[in-house]
Amino acid sequence: MPKPIKIVLAVLIGFVVWFVVATVANLLIRTSLSGYAEAESATRFTLPMLLARLAVGGLSSVAAGFACALFVRANLAAVTILAVALVFFFLPVHYSLWTQFPLWYHAVFLISLAPLVLVGARVARLNACGARGAA
């Protein structure tokens, strides 16, 4: 498969993984955190709910970076494109929600997004090196 096509596919896989993990984790939060479903519909979250949402975003970002890197065998270009694309994707989303969440929430989410994607890629790379070393 040509390298550019593989990079595009890796970025798409990263996006899909981000949203699948976020959706599943959000469903788990709805069922396990008392009052979350009601708060979600009104966008009135408590501090623990906001922290849970940030944890979901963090987990999703790490998983996306991991999946992207795994697909392209840790190609840093693909992972970097994914990280930047996610930030650009979420900037307008957070802008539209600006008044519904505190400033620190937007800052933590947006600032951590790209680094956590890179962390996921690093974990994938370390796993690949460990698997090769054990063989």
PDB file of N, CA and C in Angstrom, residues 18 21-22 25 51-65 105 108-109 112-113 115-120:
ATOM      1  N   TRP A  18     -11.057   7.313  18.370  1.00  0.00           N
ATOM      2  CA  TRP A  18     -11.328   8.384  19.335  1.00  0.00           C
ATOM      3  C   TRP A  18     -12.824   8.423  19.666  1.00  0.00           C
ATOM      4  N   VAL A  21     -14.205   5.067  21.470  1.00  0.00           N
ATOM      5  CA  VAL A  21     -13.815   5.034  22.885  1.00  0.00           C
ATOM      6  C   VAL A  21     -14.584   6.085  23.674  1.00  0.00           C
ATOM      7  N   ALA A  22     -14.701   7.289  23.126  1.00  0.00           N
ATOM      8  CA  ALA A  22     -15.431   8.364  23.816  1.00  0.00           C
ATOM      9  C   ALA A  22     -16.895   7.990  24.017  1.00  0.00           C
ATOM     10  N   ALA A  25     -17.114   5.093  26.674  1.00  0.00           N
ATOM     11  CA  ALA A  25     -16.780   5.614  28.000  1.00  0.00           C
ATOM     12  C   ALA A  25     -17.866   6.564  28.510  1.00  0.00           C
ATOM     13  N   LEU A  51     -14.497  16.358  35.450  1.00  0.00           N
ATOM     14  CA  LEU A  51     -13.249  15.586  35.490  1.00  0.00           C
ATOM     15  C   LEU A  51     -13.422  14.241  34.789  1.00  0.00           C
ATOM     16  N   ALA A  52     -14.589  13.627  34.943  1.00  0.00           N
ATOM     17  CA  ALA A  52     -14.859  12.359  34.255  1.00  0.00           C
ATOM     18  C   ALA A  52     -14.865  12.576  32.742  1.00  0.00           C
ATOM     19  N   ARG A  53     -15.461  13.676  32.307  1.00  0.00           N
ATOM     20  CA  ARG A  53     -15.480  13.981  30.876  1.00  0.00           C
ATOM     21  C   ARG A  53     -14.062  14.207  30.346  1.00  0.00           C
ATOM     22  N   LEU A  54     -13.241  14.895  31.124  1.00  0.00           N
ATOM     23  CA  LEU A  54     -11.852  15.098  30.707  1.00  0.00           C
ATOM     24  C   LEU A  54     -11.098  13.768  30.659  1.00  0.00           C
ATOM     25  N   ALA A  55     -11.388  12.884  31.602  1.00  0.00           N
ATOM     26  CA  ALA A  55     -10.749  11.563  31.597  1.00  0.00           C
ATOM     27  C   ALA A  55     -11.154  10.786  30.344  1.00  0.00           C
ATOM     28  N   VAL A  56     -12.416  10.900  29.958  1.00  0.00           N
ATOM     29  CA  VAL A  56     -12.879  10.245  28.731  1.00  0.00           C
ATOM     30  C   VAL A  56     -12.122  10.800  27.526  1.00  0.00           C
ATOM     31  N   GLY A  57     -11.985  12.119  27.460  1.00  0.00           N
ATOM     32  CA  GLY A  57     -11.231  12.725  26.361  1.00  0.00           C
ATOM     33  C   GLY A  57      -9.785  12.277  26.353  1.00  0.00           C
ATOM     34  N   GLY A  58      -9.187  12.193  27.534  1.00  0.00           N
ATOM     35  CA  GLY A  58      -7.800  11.745  27.637  1.00  0.00           C
ATOM     36  C   GLY A  58      -7.628  10.303  27.195  1.00  0.00           C
ATOM     37  N   LEU A  59      -8.503   9.442  27.678  1.00  0.00           N
ATOM     38  CA  LEU A  59      -8.457   8.029  27.296  1.00  0.00           C
ATOM     39  C   LEU A  59      -8.666   7.868  25.791  1.00  0.00           C
ATOM     40  N   SER A  60      -9.616   8.618  25.250  1.00  0.00           N
ATOM     41  CA  SER A  60      -9.894   8.550  23.810  1.00  0.00           C
ATOM     42  C   SER A  60      -8.691   9.007  22.993  1.00  0.00           C
ATOM     43  N   SER A  61      -8.018  10.037  23.451  1.00  0.00           N
ATOM     44  CA  SER A  61      -6.849  10.556  22.740  1.00  0.00           C
ATOM     45  C   SER A  61      -5.700   9.558  22.756  1.00  0.00           C
ATOM     46  N   VAL A  62      -5.446   8.960  23.903  1.00  0.00           N
ATOM     47  CA  VAL A  62      -4.384   7.955  23.998  1.00  0.00           C
ATOM     48  C   VAL A  62      -4.714   6.757  23.101  1.00  0.00           C
ATOM     49  N   ALA A  63      -5.957   6.311  23.143  1.00  0.00           N
ATOM     50  CA  ALA A  63      -6.368   5.170  22.317  1.00  0.00           C
ATOM     51  C   ALA A  63      -6.249   5.491  20.827  1.00  0.00           C
ATOM     52  N   ALA A  64      -6.613   6.708  20.437  1.00  0.00           N
ATOM     53  CA  ALA A  64      -6.517   7.106  19.034  1.00  0.00           C
ATOM     54  C   ALA A  64      -5.062   7.118  18.567  1.00  0.00           C
ATOM     55  N   GLY A  65      -4.188   7.682  19.378  1.00  0.00           N
ATOM     56  CA  GLY A  65      -2.768   7.697  19.030  1.00  0.00           C
ATOM     57  C   GLY A  65      -2.192   6.294  18.950  1.00  0.00           C
ATOM     58  N   TYR A 105     -11.715  24.041  31.819  1.00  0.00           N
ATOM     59  CA  TYR A 105     -12.126  22.790  31.180  1.00  0.00           C
ATOM     60  C   TYR A 105     -11.705  22.798  29.706  1.00  0.00           C
ATOM     61  N   VAL A 108      -7.801  22.606  29.505  1.00  0.00           N
ATOM     62  CA  VAL A 108      -7.248  21.272  29.776  1.00  0.00           C
ATOM     63  C   VAL A 108      -7.519  20.336  28.603  1.00  0.00           C
ATOM     64  N   PHE A 109      -8.748  20.343  28.097  1.00  0.00           N
ATOM     65  CA  PHE A 109      -9.084  19.449  26.995  1.00  0.00           C
ATOM     66  C   PHE A 109      -8.233  19.745  25.767  1.00  0.00           C
ATOM     67  N   SER A 112      -4.302  19.288  26.215  1.00  0.00           N
ATOM     68  CA  SER A 112      -3.850  17.905  26.420  1.00  0.00           C
ATOM     69  C   SER A 112      -4.109  17.005  25.222  1.00  0.00           C
ATOM     70  N   LEU A 113      -4.949  17.428  24.309  1.00  0.00           N
ATOM     71  CA  LEU A 113      -5.378  16.576  23.205  1.00  0.00           C
ATOM     72  C   LEU A 113      -4.203  16.032  22.385  1.00  0.00           C
ATOM     73  N   PRO A 115      -0.798  16.165  22.931  1.00  0.00           N
ATOM     74  CA  PRO A 115       0.207  15.390  23.674  1.00  0.00           C
ATOM     75  C   PRO A 115      -0.272  13.985  24.049  1.00  0.00           C
ATOM     76  N   LEU A 116      -1.550  13.834  24.365  1.00  0.00           N
ATOM     77  CA  LEU A 116      -2.044  12.504  24.734  1.00  0.00           C
ATOM     78  C   LEU A 116      -2.120  11.569  23.529  1.00  0.00           C
ATOM     79  N   VAL A 117      -2.382  12.115  22.352  1.00  0.00           N
ATOM     80  CA  VAL A 117      -2.309  11.306  21.131  1.00  0.00           C
ATOM     81  C   VAL A 117      -0.879  10.803  20.954  1.00  0.00           C
ATOM     82  N   LEU A 118       0.094  11.678  21.179  1.00  0.00           N
ATOM     83  CA  LEU A 118       1.508  11.290  21.055  1.00  0.00           C
ATOM     84  C   LEU A 118       1.904  10.270  22.119  1.00  0.00           C
ATOM     85  N   VAL A 119       1.321  10.381  23.308  1.00  0.00           N
ATOM     86  CA  VAL A 119       1.574   9.376  24.363  1.00  0.00           C
ATOM     87  C   VAL A 119       1.071   8.014  23.906  1.00  0.00           C
ATOM     88  N   GLY A 120      -0.124   7.984  23.347  1.00  0.00           N
ATOM     89  CA  GLY A 120      -0.662   6.710  22.841  1.00  0.00           C
ATOM     90  C   GLY A 120       0.226   6.108  21.773  1.00  0.00           C
TER      91      GLY A 120
END
